[in-house]
Amino acid sequence: IEGGSHLFEGEEKVSFLPALVRRPLDVTGVGDAITATLALALAAGGSLEEAAKLANYAGAIVACKKGLTTASSSELRASLREGKAFFRRMLGE
């Protein structure tokens, strides 16, 4: 999550998704959360960009927690609604 994620479709760069959390509490499981959310969103019919955005938020949620954890659907909804304020609150900033 350092810096963000570059999204490619084949050889072409589609977009850049900036990191939502500057100082993660713990990065354990962030990649797993991103991969699982991306796969689930694509399987549910989302576009690559929609799936990547959702996965970026899921990874940021996990980065705000200690240890191996998950991003719940209610946390995903709240983070999408509130944006960076959600993550600042989770980290106590």
PDB file of C-alpha atoms in Angstrom:
ATOM      1  CA  ILE A   1       0.000   0.000   0.000  1.00  0.00           C
ATOM      2  CA  GLU A   2       3.029   2.256   0.115  1.00  0.00           C
ATOM      3  CA  GLY A   3       2.257   5.129  -2.223  1.00  0.00           C
ATOM      4  CA  GLY A   4      -0.667   3.380  -3.840  1.00  0.00           C
ATOM      5  CA  SER A   5      -1.527   0.928  -6.588  1.00  0.00           C
ATOM      6  CA  HIS A   6      -0.995   1.160 -10.316  1.00  0.00           C
ATOM      7  CA  LEU A   7      -3.820  -0.476 -12.264  1.00  0.00           C
ATOM      8  CA  PHE A   8      -2.922  -2.086 -15.585  1.00  0.00           C
ATOM      9  CA  GLU A   9      -5.073  -3.778 -18.190  1.00  0.00           C
ATOM     10  CA  GLY A  10      -2.651  -5.797 -20.298  1.00  0.00           C
ATOM     11  CA  GLU A  11       0.313  -3.520 -21.023  1.00  0.00           C
ATOM     12  CA  GLU A  12      -1.711  -0.324 -20.649  1.00  0.00           C
ATOM     13  CA  LYS A  13      -1.823   1.625 -17.391  1.00  0.00           C
ATOM     14  CA  VAL A  14      -5.457   2.381 -16.638  1.00  0.00           C
ATOM     15  CA  SER A  15      -5.164   4.415 -13.444  1.00  0.00           C
ATOM     16  CA  PHE A  16      -3.387   5.018 -10.160  1.00  0.00           C
ATOM     17  CA  LEU A  17      -5.125   4.508  -6.829  1.00  0.00           C
ATOM     18  CA  PRO A  18      -3.339   6.469  -4.080  1.00  0.00           C
ATOM     19  CA  ALA A  19      -2.820   4.857  -0.687  1.00  0.00           C
ATOM     20  CA  LEU A  20      -5.644   5.796   1.662  1.00  0.00           C
ATOM     21  CA  VAL A  21      -3.562   5.378   4.832  1.00  0.00           C
ATOM     22  CA  ARG A  22      -0.228   7.183   5.259  1.00  0.00           C
ATOM     23  CA  ARG A  23       1.002   5.383   8.375  1.00  0.00           C
ATOM     24  CA  PRO A  24      -0.505   1.895   8.560  1.00  0.00           C
ATOM     25  CA  LEU A  25      -0.797   0.305  11.986  1.00  0.00           C
ATOM     26  CA  ASP A  26       0.012  -3.186  10.669  1.00  0.00           C
ATOM     27  CA  VAL A  27       0.362  -4.419   7.085  1.00  0.00           C
ATOM     28  CA  THR A  28      -0.175  -8.091   7.938  1.00  0.00           C
ATOM     29  CA  GLY A  29      -2.804  -9.457   5.556  1.00  0.00           C
ATOM     30  CA  VAL A  30      -3.204  -6.275   3.491  1.00  0.00           C
ATOM     31  CA  GLY A  31      -2.224  -8.011   0.246  1.00  0.00           C
ATOM     32  CA  ASP A  32      -4.562 -10.905   1.010  1.00  0.00           C
ATOM     33  CA  ALA A  33      -7.455  -8.504   1.655  1.00  0.00           C
ATOM     34  CA  ILE A  34      -6.749  -6.660  -1.591  1.00  0.00           C
ATOM     35  CA  THR A  35      -6.529  -9.871  -3.626  1.00  0.00           C
ATOM     36  CA  ALA A  36      -9.666 -11.412  -2.115  1.00  0.00           C
ATOM     37  CA  THR A  37     -11.732  -8.246  -2.510  1.00  0.00           C
ATOM     38  CA  LEU A  38     -10.552  -7.717  -6.085  1.00  0.00           C
ATOM     39  CA  ALA A  39     -11.471 -11.304  -7.015  1.00  0.00           C
ATOM     40  CA  LEU A  40     -14.859 -11.118  -5.294  1.00  0.00           C
ATOM     41  CA  ALA A  41     -15.769  -7.780  -6.895  1.00  0.00           C
ATOM     42  CA  LEU A  42     -14.787  -9.019 -10.362  1.00  0.00           C
ATOM     43  CA  ALA A  43     -16.723 -12.269  -9.850  1.00  0.00           C
ATOM     44  CA  ALA A  44     -19.764 -10.202  -8.832  1.00  0.00           C
ATOM     45  CA  GLY A  45     -19.616  -8.379 -12.170  1.00  0.00           C
ATOM     46  CA  GLY A  46     -17.748  -5.212 -11.225  1.00  0.00           C
ATOM     47  CA  SER A  47     -15.431  -3.507 -13.693  1.00  0.00           C
ATOM     48  CA  LEU A  48     -11.680  -3.703 -13.154  1.00  0.00           C
ATOM     49  CA  GLU A  49     -11.602  -0.100 -11.912  1.00  0.00           C
ATOM     50  CA  GLU A  50     -14.553  -0.620  -9.542  1.00  0.00           C
ATOM     51  CA  ALA A  51     -13.016  -3.812  -8.171  1.00  0.00           C
ATOM     52  CA  ALA A  52      -9.612  -2.158  -7.715  1.00  0.00           C
ATOM     53  CA  LYS A  53     -11.147   0.801  -5.860  1.00  0.00           C
ATOM     54  CA  LEU A  54     -13.043  -1.510  -3.508  1.00  0.00           C
ATOM     55  CA  ALA A  55      -9.908  -3.620  -2.987  1.00  0.00           C
ATOM     56  CA  ASN A  56      -7.890  -0.482  -2.202  1.00  0.00           C
ATOM     57  CA  TYR A  57     -10.391   0.435   0.511  1.00  0.00           C
ATOM     58  CA  ALA A  58     -10.374  -3.110   1.933  1.00  0.00           C
ATOM     59  CA  GLY A  59      -6.575  -3.067   2.120  1.00  0.00           C
ATOM     60  CA  ALA A  60      -6.618   0.282   3.898  1.00  0.00           C
ATOM     61  CA  ILE A  61      -9.144  -0.988   6.449  1.00  0.00           C
ATOM     62  CA  VAL A  62      -6.964  -3.998   7.237  1.00  0.00           C
ATOM     63  CA  ALA A  63      -3.900  -1.721   7.514  1.00  0.00           C
ATOM     64  CA  CYS A  64      -5.686   0.200  10.291  1.00  0.00           C
ATOM     65  CA  LYS A  65      -6.025  -2.900  12.477  1.00  0.00           C
ATOM     66  CA  LYS A  66      -3.511  -4.898  14.492  1.00  0.00           C
ATOM     67  CA  GLY A  67      -2.772  -8.463  13.432  1.00  0.00           C
ATOM     68  CA  LEU A  68      -4.280 -10.680  10.764  1.00  0.00           C
ATOM     69  CA  THR A  69      -7.810  -9.409  10.239  1.00  0.00           C
ATOM     70  CA  THR A  70     -10.483  -8.665   7.643  1.00  0.00           C
ATOM     71  CA  ALA A  71     -12.499  -5.769   6.257  1.00  0.00           C
ATOM     72  CA  SER A  72     -16.208  -6.223   6.940  1.00  0.00           C
ATOM     73  CA  SER A  73     -18.935  -5.171   4.536  1.00  0.00           C
ATOM     74  CA  SER A  74     -20.115  -2.508   7.004  1.00  0.00           C
ATOM     75  CA  GLU A  75     -16.561  -1.123   7.246  1.00  0.00           C
ATOM     76  CA  LEU A  76     -16.295  -1.063   3.458  1.00  0.00           C
ATOM     77  CA  ARG A  77     -19.588   0.809   3.131  1.00  0.00           C
ATOM     78  CA  ALA A  78     -18.602   3.331   5.818  1.00  0.00           C
ATOM     79  CA  SER A  79     -15.142   3.899   4.349  1.00  0.00           C
ATOM     80  CA  LEU A  80     -16.548   4.458   0.858  1.00  0.00           C
ATOM     81  CA  ARG A  81     -19.089   6.894   2.271  1.00  0.00           C
ATOM     82  CA  GLU A  82     -16.719   8.813   4.589  1.00  0.00           C
ATOM     83  CA  GLY A  83     -13.407   8.592   2.732  1.00  0.00           C
ATOM     84  CA  LYS A  84     -10.164   9.473   4.525  1.00  0.00           C
ATOM     85  CA  ALA A  85     -12.016  10.669   7.635  1.00  0.00           C
ATOM     86  CA  PHE A  86     -12.981   7.039   8.252  1.00  0.00           C
ATOM     87  CA  PHE A  87      -9.326   5.951   8.273  1.00  0.00           C
ATOM     88  CA  ARG A  88      -8.182   8.856  10.453  1.00  0.00           C
ATOM     89  CA  ARG A  89     -10.845   7.874  12.983  1.00  0.00           C
ATOM     90  CA  MET A  90      -9.776   4.202  12.875  1.00  0.00           C
ATOM     91  CA  LEU A  91      -6.166   5.214  13.549  1.00  0.00           C
ATOM     92  CA  GLY A  92      -7.124   7.730  16.235  1.00  0.00           C
ATOM     93  CA  GLU A  93      -5.676  10.682  14.309  1.00  0.00           C
TER      94      GLU A  93
END
